[in-house]
Tab-separated table of C-alpha atoms in Angstrom:
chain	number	residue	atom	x	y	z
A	1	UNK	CA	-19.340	-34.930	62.880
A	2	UNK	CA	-18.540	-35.946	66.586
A	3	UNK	CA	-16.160	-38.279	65.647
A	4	UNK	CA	-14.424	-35.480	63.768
A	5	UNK	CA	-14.378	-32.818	66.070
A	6	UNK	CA	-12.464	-35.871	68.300
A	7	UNK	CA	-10.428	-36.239	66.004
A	8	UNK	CA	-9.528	-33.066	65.614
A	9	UNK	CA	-9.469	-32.481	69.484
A	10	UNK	CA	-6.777	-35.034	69.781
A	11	UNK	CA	-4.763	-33.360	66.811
A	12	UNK	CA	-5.205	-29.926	67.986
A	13	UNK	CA	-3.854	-31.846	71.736
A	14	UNK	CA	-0.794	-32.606	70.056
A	15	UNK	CA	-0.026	-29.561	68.529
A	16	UNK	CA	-0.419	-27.558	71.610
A	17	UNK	CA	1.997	-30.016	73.963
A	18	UNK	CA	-0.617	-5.170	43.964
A	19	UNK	CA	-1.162	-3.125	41.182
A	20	UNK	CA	-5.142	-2.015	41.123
A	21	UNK	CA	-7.004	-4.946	39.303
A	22	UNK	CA	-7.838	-3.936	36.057
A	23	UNK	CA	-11.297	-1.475	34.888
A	24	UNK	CA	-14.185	-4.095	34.931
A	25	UNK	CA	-17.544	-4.006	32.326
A	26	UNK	CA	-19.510	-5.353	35.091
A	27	UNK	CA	-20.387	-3.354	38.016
A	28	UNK	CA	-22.973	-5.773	39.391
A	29	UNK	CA	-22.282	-9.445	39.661
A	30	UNK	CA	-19.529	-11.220	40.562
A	31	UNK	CA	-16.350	-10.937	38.066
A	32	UNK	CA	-12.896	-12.095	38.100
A	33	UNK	CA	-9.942	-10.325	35.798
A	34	UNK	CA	-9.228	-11.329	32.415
A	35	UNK	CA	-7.026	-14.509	31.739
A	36	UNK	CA	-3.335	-13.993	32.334
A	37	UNK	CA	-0.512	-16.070	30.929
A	38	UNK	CA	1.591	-17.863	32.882
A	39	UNK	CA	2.264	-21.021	35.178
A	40	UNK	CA	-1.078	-22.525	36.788
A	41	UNK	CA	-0.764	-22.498	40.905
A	42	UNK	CA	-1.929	-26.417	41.786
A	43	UNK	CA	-3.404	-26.074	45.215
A	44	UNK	CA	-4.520	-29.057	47.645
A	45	UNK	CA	-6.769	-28.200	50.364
A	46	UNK	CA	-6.332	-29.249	53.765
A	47	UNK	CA	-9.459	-28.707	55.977
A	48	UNK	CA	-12.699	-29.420	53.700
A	49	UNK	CA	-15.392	-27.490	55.630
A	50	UNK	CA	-17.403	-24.524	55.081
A	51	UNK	CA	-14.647	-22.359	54.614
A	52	UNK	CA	-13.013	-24.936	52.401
A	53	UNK	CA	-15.700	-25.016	50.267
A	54	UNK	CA	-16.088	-21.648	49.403
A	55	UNK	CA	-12.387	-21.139	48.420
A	56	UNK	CA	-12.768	-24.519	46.145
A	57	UNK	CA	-16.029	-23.007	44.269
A	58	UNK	CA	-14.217	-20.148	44.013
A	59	UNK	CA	-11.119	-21.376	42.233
A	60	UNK	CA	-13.393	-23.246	39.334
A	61	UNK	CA	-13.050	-19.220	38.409
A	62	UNK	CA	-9.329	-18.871	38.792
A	63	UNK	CA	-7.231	-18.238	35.812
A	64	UNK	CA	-4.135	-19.058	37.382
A	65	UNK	CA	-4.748	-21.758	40.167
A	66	UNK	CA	-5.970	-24.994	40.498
A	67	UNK	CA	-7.620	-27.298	42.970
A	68	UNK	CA	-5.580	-30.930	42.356
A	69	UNK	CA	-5.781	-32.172	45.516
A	70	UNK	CA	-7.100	-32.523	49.108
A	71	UNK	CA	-6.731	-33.376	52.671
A	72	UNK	CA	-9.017	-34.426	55.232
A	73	UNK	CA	-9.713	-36.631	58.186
A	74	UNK	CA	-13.027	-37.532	56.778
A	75	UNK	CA	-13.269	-40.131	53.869
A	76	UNK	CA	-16.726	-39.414	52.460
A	77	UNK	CA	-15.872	-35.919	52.286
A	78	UNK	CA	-12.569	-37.190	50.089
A	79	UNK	CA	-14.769	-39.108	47.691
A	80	UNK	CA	-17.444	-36.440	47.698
A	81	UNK	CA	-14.801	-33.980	46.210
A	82	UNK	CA	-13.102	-36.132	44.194
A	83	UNK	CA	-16.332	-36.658	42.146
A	84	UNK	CA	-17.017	-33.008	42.365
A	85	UNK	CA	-13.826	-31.761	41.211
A	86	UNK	CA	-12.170	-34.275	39.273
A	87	UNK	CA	-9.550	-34.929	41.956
A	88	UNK	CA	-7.417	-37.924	41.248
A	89	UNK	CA	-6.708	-40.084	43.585
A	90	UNK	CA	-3.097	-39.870	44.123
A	91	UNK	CA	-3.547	-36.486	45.157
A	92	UNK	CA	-5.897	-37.480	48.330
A	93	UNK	CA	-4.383	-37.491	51.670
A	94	UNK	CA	-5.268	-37.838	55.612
A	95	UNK	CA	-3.724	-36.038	58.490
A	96	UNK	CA	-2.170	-38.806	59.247
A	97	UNK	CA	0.089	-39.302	55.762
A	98	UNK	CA	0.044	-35.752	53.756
A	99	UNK	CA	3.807	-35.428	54.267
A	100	UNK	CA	3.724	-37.783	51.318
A	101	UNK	CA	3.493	-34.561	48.915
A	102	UNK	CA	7.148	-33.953	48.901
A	103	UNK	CA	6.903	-36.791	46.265
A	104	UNK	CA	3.983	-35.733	44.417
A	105	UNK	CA	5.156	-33.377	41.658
A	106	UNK	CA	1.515	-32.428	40.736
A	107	UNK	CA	1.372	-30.116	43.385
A	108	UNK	CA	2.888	-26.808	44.398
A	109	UNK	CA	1.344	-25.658	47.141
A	110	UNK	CA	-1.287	-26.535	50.066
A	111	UNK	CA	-4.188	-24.228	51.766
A	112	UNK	CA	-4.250	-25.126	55.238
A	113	UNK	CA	-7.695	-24.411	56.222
A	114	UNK	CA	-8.646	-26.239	59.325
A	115	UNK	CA	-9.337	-25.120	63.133
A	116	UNK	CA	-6.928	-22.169	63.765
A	117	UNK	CA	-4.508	-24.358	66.393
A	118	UNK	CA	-4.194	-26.620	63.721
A	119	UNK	CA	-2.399	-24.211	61.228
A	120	UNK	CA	1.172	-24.263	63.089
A	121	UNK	CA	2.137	-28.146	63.071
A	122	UNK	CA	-0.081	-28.461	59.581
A	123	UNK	CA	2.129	-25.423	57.762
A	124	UNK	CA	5.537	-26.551	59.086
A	125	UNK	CA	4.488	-30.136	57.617
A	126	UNK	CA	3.816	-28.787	54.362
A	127	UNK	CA	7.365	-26.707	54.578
A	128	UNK	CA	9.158	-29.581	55.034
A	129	UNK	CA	7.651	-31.072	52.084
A	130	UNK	CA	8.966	-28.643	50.045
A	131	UNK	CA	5.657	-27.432	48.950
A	132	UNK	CA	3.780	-23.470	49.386
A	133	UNK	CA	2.121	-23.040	51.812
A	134	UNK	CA	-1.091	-20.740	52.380
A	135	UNK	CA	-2.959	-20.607	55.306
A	136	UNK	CA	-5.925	-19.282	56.410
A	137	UNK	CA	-5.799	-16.330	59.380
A	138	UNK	CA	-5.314	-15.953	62.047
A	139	UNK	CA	-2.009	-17.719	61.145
A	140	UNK	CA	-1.616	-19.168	64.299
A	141	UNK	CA	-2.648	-19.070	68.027
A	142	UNK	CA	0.323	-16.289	68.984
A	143	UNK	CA	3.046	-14.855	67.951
A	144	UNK	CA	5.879	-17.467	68.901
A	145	UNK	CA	4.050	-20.050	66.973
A	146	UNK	CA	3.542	-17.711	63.953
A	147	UNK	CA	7.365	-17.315	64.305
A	148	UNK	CA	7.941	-20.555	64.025
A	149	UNK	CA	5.874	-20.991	60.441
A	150	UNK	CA	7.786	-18.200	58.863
A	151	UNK	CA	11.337	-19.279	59.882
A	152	UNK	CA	10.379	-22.859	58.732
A	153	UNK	CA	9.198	-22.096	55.339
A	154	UNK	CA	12.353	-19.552	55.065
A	155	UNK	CA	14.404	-22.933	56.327
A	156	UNK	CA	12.387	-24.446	53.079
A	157	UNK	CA	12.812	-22.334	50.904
A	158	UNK	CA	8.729	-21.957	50.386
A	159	UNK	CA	6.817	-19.087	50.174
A	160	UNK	CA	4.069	-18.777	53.406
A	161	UNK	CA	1.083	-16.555	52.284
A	162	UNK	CA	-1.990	-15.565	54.407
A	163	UNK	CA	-5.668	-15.421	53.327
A	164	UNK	CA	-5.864	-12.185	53.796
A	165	UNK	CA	-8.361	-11.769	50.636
A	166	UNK	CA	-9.639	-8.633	51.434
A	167	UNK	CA	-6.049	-7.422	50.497
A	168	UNK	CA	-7.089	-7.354	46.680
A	169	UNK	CA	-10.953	-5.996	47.383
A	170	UNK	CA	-11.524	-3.200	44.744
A	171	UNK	CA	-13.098	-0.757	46.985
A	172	UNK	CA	-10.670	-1.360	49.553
A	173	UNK	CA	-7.785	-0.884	47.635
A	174	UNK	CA	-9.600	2.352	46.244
A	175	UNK	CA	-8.980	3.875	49.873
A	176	UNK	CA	-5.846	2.764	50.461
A	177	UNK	CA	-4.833	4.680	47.089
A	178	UNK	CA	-6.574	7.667	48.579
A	179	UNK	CA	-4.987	7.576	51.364
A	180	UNK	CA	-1.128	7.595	50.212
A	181	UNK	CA	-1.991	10.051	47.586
A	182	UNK	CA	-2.834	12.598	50.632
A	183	UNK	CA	-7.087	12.460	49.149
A	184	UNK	CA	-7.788	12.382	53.210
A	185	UNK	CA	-5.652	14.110	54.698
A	186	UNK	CA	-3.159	13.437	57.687
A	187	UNK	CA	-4.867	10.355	59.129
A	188	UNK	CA	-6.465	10.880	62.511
A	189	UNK	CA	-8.992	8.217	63.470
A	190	UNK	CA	-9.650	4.837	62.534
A	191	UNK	CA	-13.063	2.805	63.811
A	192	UNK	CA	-13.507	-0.933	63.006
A	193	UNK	CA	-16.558	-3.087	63.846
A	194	UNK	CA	-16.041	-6.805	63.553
A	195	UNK	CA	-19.123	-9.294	64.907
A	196	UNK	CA	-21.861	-11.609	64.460
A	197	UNK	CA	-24.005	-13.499	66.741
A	198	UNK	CA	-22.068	-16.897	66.499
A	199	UNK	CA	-24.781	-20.277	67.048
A	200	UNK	CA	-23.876	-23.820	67.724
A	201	UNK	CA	-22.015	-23.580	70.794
A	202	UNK	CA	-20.266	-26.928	70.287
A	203	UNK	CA	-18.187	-25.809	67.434
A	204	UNK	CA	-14.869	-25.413	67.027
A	205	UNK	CA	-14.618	-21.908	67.359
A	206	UNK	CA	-15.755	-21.862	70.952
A	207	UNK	CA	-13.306	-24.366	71.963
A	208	UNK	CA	-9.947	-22.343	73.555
A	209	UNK	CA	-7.487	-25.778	72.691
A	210	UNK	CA	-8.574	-25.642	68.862
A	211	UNK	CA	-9.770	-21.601	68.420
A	212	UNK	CA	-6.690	-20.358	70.592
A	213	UNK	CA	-9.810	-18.043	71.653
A	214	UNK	CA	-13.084	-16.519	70.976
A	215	UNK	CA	-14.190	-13.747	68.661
A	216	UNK	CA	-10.739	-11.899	68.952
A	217	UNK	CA	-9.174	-15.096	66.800
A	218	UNK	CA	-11.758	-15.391	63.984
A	219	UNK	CA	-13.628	-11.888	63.180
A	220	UNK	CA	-11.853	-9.321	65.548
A	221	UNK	CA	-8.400	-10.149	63.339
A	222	UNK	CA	-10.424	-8.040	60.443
A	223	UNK	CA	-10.844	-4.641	62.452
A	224	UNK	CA	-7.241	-5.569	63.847
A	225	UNK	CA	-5.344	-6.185	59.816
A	226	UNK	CA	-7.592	-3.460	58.495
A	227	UNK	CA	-6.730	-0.489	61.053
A	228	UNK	CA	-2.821	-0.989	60.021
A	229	UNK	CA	-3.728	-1.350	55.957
A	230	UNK	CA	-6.765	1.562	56.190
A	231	UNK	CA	-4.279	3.846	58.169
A	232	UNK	CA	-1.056	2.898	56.822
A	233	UNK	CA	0.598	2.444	59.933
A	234	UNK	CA	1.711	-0.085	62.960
A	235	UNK	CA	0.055	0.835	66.246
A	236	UNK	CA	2.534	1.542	68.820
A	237	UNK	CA	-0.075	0.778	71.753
A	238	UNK	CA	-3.012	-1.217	72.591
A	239	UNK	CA	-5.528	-0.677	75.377
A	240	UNK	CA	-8.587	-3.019	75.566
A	241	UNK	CA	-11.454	-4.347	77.452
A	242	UNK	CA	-13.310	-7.770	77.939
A	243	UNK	CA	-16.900	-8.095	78.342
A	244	UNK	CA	-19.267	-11.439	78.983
A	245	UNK	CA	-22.951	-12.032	79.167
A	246	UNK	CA	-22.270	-15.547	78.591
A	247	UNK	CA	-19.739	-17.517	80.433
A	248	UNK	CA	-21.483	-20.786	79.981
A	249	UNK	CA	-21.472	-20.399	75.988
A	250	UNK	CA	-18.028	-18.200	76.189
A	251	UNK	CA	-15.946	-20.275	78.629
A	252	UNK	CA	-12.581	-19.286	79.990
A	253	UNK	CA	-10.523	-18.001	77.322
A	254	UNK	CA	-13.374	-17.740	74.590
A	255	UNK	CA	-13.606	-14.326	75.113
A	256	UNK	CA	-17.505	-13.068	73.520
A	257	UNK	CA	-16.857	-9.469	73.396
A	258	UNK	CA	-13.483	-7.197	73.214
A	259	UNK	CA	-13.472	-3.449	73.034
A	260	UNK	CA	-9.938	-2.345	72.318
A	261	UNK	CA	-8.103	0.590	71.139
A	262	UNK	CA	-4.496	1.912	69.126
A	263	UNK	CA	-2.308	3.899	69.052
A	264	UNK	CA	-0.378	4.980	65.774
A	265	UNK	CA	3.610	6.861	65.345
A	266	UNK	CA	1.032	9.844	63.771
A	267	UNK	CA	-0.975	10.193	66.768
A	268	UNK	CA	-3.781	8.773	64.740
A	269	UNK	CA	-5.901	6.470	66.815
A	270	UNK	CA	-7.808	3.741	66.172
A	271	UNK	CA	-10.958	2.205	68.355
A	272	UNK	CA	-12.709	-1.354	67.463
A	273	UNK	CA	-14.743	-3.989	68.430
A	274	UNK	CA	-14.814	-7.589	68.229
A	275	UNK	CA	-17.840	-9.536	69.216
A	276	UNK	CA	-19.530	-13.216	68.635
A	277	UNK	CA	-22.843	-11.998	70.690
A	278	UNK	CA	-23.963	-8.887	68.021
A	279	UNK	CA	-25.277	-9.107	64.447
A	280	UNK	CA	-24.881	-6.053	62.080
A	281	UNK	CA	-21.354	-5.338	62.826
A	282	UNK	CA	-18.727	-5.023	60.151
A	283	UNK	CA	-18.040	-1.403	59.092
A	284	UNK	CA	-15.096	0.339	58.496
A	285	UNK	CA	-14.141	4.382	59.252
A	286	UNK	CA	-11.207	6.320	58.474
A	287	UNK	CA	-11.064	9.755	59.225
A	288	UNK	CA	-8.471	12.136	57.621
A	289	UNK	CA	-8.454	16.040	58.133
A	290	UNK	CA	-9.457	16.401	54.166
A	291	UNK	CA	-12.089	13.646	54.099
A	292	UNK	CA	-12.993	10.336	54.965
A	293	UNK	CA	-13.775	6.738	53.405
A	294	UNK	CA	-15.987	4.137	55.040
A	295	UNK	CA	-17.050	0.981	54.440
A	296	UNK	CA	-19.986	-1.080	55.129
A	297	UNK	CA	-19.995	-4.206	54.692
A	298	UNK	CA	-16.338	-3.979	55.173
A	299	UNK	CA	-15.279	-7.411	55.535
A	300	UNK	CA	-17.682	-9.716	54.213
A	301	UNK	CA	-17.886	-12.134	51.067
A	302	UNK	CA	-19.567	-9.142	49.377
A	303	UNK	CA	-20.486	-6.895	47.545
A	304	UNK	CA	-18.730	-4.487	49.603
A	305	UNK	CA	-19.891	-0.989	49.803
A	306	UNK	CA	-18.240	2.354	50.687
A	307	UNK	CA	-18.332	5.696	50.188
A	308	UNK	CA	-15.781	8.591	50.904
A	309	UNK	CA	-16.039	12.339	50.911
A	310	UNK	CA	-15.978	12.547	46.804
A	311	UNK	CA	-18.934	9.917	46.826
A	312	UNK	CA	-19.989	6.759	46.316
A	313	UNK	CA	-17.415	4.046	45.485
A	314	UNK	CA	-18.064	1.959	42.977
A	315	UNK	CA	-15.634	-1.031	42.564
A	316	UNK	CA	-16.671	-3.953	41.095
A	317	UNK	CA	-17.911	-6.947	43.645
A	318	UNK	CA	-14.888	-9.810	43.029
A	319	UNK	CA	-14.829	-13.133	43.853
A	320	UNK	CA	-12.252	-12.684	47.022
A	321	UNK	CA	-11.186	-15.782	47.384
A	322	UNK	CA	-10.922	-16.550	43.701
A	323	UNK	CA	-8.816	-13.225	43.012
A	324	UNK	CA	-7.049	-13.816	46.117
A	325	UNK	CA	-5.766	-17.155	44.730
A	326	UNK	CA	-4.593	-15.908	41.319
A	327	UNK	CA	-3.004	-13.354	42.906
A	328	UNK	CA	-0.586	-15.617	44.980
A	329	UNK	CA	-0.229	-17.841	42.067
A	330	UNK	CA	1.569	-14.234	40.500
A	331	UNK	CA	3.233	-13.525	43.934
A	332	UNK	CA	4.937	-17.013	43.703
A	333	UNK	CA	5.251	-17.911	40.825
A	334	UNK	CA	6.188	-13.870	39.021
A	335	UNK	CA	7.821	-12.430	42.547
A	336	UNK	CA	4.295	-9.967	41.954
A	337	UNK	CA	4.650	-7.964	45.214
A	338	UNK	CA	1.074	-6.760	46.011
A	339	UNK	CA	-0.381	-3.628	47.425
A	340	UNK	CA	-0.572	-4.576	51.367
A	341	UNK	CA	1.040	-7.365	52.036
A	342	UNK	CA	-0.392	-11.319	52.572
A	343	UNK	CA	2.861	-13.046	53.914
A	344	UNK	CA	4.227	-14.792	56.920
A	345	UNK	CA	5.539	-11.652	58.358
A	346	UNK	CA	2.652	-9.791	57.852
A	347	UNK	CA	0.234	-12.111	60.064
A	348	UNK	CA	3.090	-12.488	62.639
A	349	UNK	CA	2.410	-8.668	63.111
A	350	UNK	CA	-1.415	-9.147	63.695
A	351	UNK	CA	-0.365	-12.419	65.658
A	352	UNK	CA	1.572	-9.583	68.307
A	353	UNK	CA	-1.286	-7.470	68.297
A	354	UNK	CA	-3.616	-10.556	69.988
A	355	UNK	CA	-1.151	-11.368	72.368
A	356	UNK	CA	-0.922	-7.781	73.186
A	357	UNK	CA	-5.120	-7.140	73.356
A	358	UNK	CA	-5.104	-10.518	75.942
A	359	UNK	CA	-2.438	-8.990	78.090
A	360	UNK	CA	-4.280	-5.830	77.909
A	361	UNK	CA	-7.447	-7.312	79.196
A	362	UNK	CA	-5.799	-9.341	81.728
A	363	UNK	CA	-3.918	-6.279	83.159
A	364	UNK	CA	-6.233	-3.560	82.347
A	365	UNK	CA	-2.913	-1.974	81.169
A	366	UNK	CA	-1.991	0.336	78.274
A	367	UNK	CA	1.086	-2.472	76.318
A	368	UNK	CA	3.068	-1.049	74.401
A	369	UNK	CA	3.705	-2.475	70.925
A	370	UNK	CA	7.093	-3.094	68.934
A	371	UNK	CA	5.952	-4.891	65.290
């Protein structure tokens, strides 16, 4: 593991100098849509961790994408999911040789799924390759460098999707349909709760060089995507606030806790936080002058529950990630253009939004927003 998160240390270094899913019969356990014809989506990995993980259990499920390959610094993990998942081995690779998949015809596109600093340099690799290429969010560590991946993959001529998985959630969606078909109202708050109580405070995601932050860059991007999809708008400002109990755990530039607050074209306004040092925390409120729609969880792997006005919603619980993968097989492969969003551009947006929080806790100012 140390040697590792060196490794990674020294790589992270160097990069720094939809339509609604269909009716389901099952309202209880995990389900994923019905098989669909057309091309298979072969997918290699980069970044086999936790996260990693989960997204390859999930696609044994997928209709239309397959795991075929994988990248990672670590050997034994290589061999481990080679075994697991019947990976050959000329579709292994290191950090140090992946851009050897421009001649590997087996696969079309690559997850990039390792520390967030990592994503830029990793994503403009696979571009360049000639391959798709997903990665997981926060795209990138600001907005420049998100810039960067979406002008590369444009240069290309790759698609650059965003794991944005909650972007095909049933119950989610459910609002969003709600809320253009005028169910709520004219929009006027939104409230969004993102935290946990983070532990090991070795890990990547309290180091600033490799996180590009603290909780702002792994679960305050989810109150931060989901007030612009739950309201339907851009916010135009951003006020915020930083607070720390910790500044041995949260060092300079992990920030622990960050209050912060929008403002939308409508006048709706929006106020959220983002926290690694509070359990409990992910919820979701919208607030229209017909009605509202909440959810709680809101974010997390599921099931997630709501309710609105009308009631209880009642959406099926999905595999995310597994949907979320058949779905960008359809996006690239069938030009499918979903409900909200999960491309380049899209995270760029959210990537502006950081940068503008930061400044706004560094200047104790009100920034103004252009996305």
């Amino acid at each position: 593991m140390n040697s590792r998160r060196i490794f990674l240390q020294k790589l992270a270094a160097a990069s720094v100098a939809v339509p609604f899913l269909p009716l389901y019969k099952s309202f209880g356990n995990p389900v994923v849509d019905k098989p669909q014809d057309g091309k298979i989506l072969r997918v290699a990995i980069c970044g086999l961790g936790g996260y990693g993980t989960r997204v390859a259990e999930a696609m044994q499920t997928c209709k239309r994408a397959k795991l075929v390959g994988v990248i990672s610094g670590t050997p034994a993990k290589v061999k481990a999911w080679q075994a697991k998942y019947n990976i050959p081995e000329k579709n292994c690779y290191n950090y140090e040789n992946f851009d050897a998949i421009r001649d590997n015809p087996d696969i079309d596109a690559v997850y990039v799924i390792t520390p967030n600093a990592l994503h830029h340099d990793q994503v403009i690799r696979v571009a360049k390759a000639g391959k798709h290429a997903i990665s997981e969010k926060p795209m990138s560590i600001n907005a420049k460098q998100g810039q960067e991946m979406v002008d590369a993959c444009k240069k290309a001529g790759v698609k650059l999707l965003v794991g944005y998985r909650m972007h095909f959630e049933p119950n989610t969606l459910e609002i969003i349909r709600m809320r253009k078909d005028g169910e709520l109202g004219k929009i006027m708050f939104f409230q969004g709760l993102s935290g946990f109580k983070i532990g090991d405070p070795t890990q990547w995601r309290l180091n600033k060089q490799l996180a590009g932050g603290g909780s702002m860059m792994d679960i305050g991007i989810y109150s931060i995507n989901g007030a612009r999809y739950m309201t339907g708008e851009d916010p135009i400002w951003v006020t915020a606030q930083e607070t720390k109990t910790d500044p041995v755990k949260f060092k300079e530039g992990v920030d622990e806790t960050i209050q912060f607050q929008f403002g939308f074209p409508s006048g709706a306004v929006a106020s959220c936080l983002s926290t690694y040092s509070m359990n409990n925390l992910d919820r979701f409120f919208l607030n229209g002058d017909k009605g509202f729609a909440e959810l709680q969880p809101s974010t997390g792997y599921g099931p997630i529950k709501g309710r609105t006005n009308k009631g209880e919603l009642t959406g099926p619980h999905t595999i995310h990630q597994a949907v979320q993968m058949d779905e960008m097989a359809a996006l690239i492969f069938d030009n499918k253009q979903p409900i909200v969003p999960v491309d380049g551009e899209e995270a760029v947006k959210d990537l502006k939004i950081i940068d503008a929080i930061y400044e706004a806790c560094r200047t104790g100012k009100k920034v103004p927003l252009k996305l």
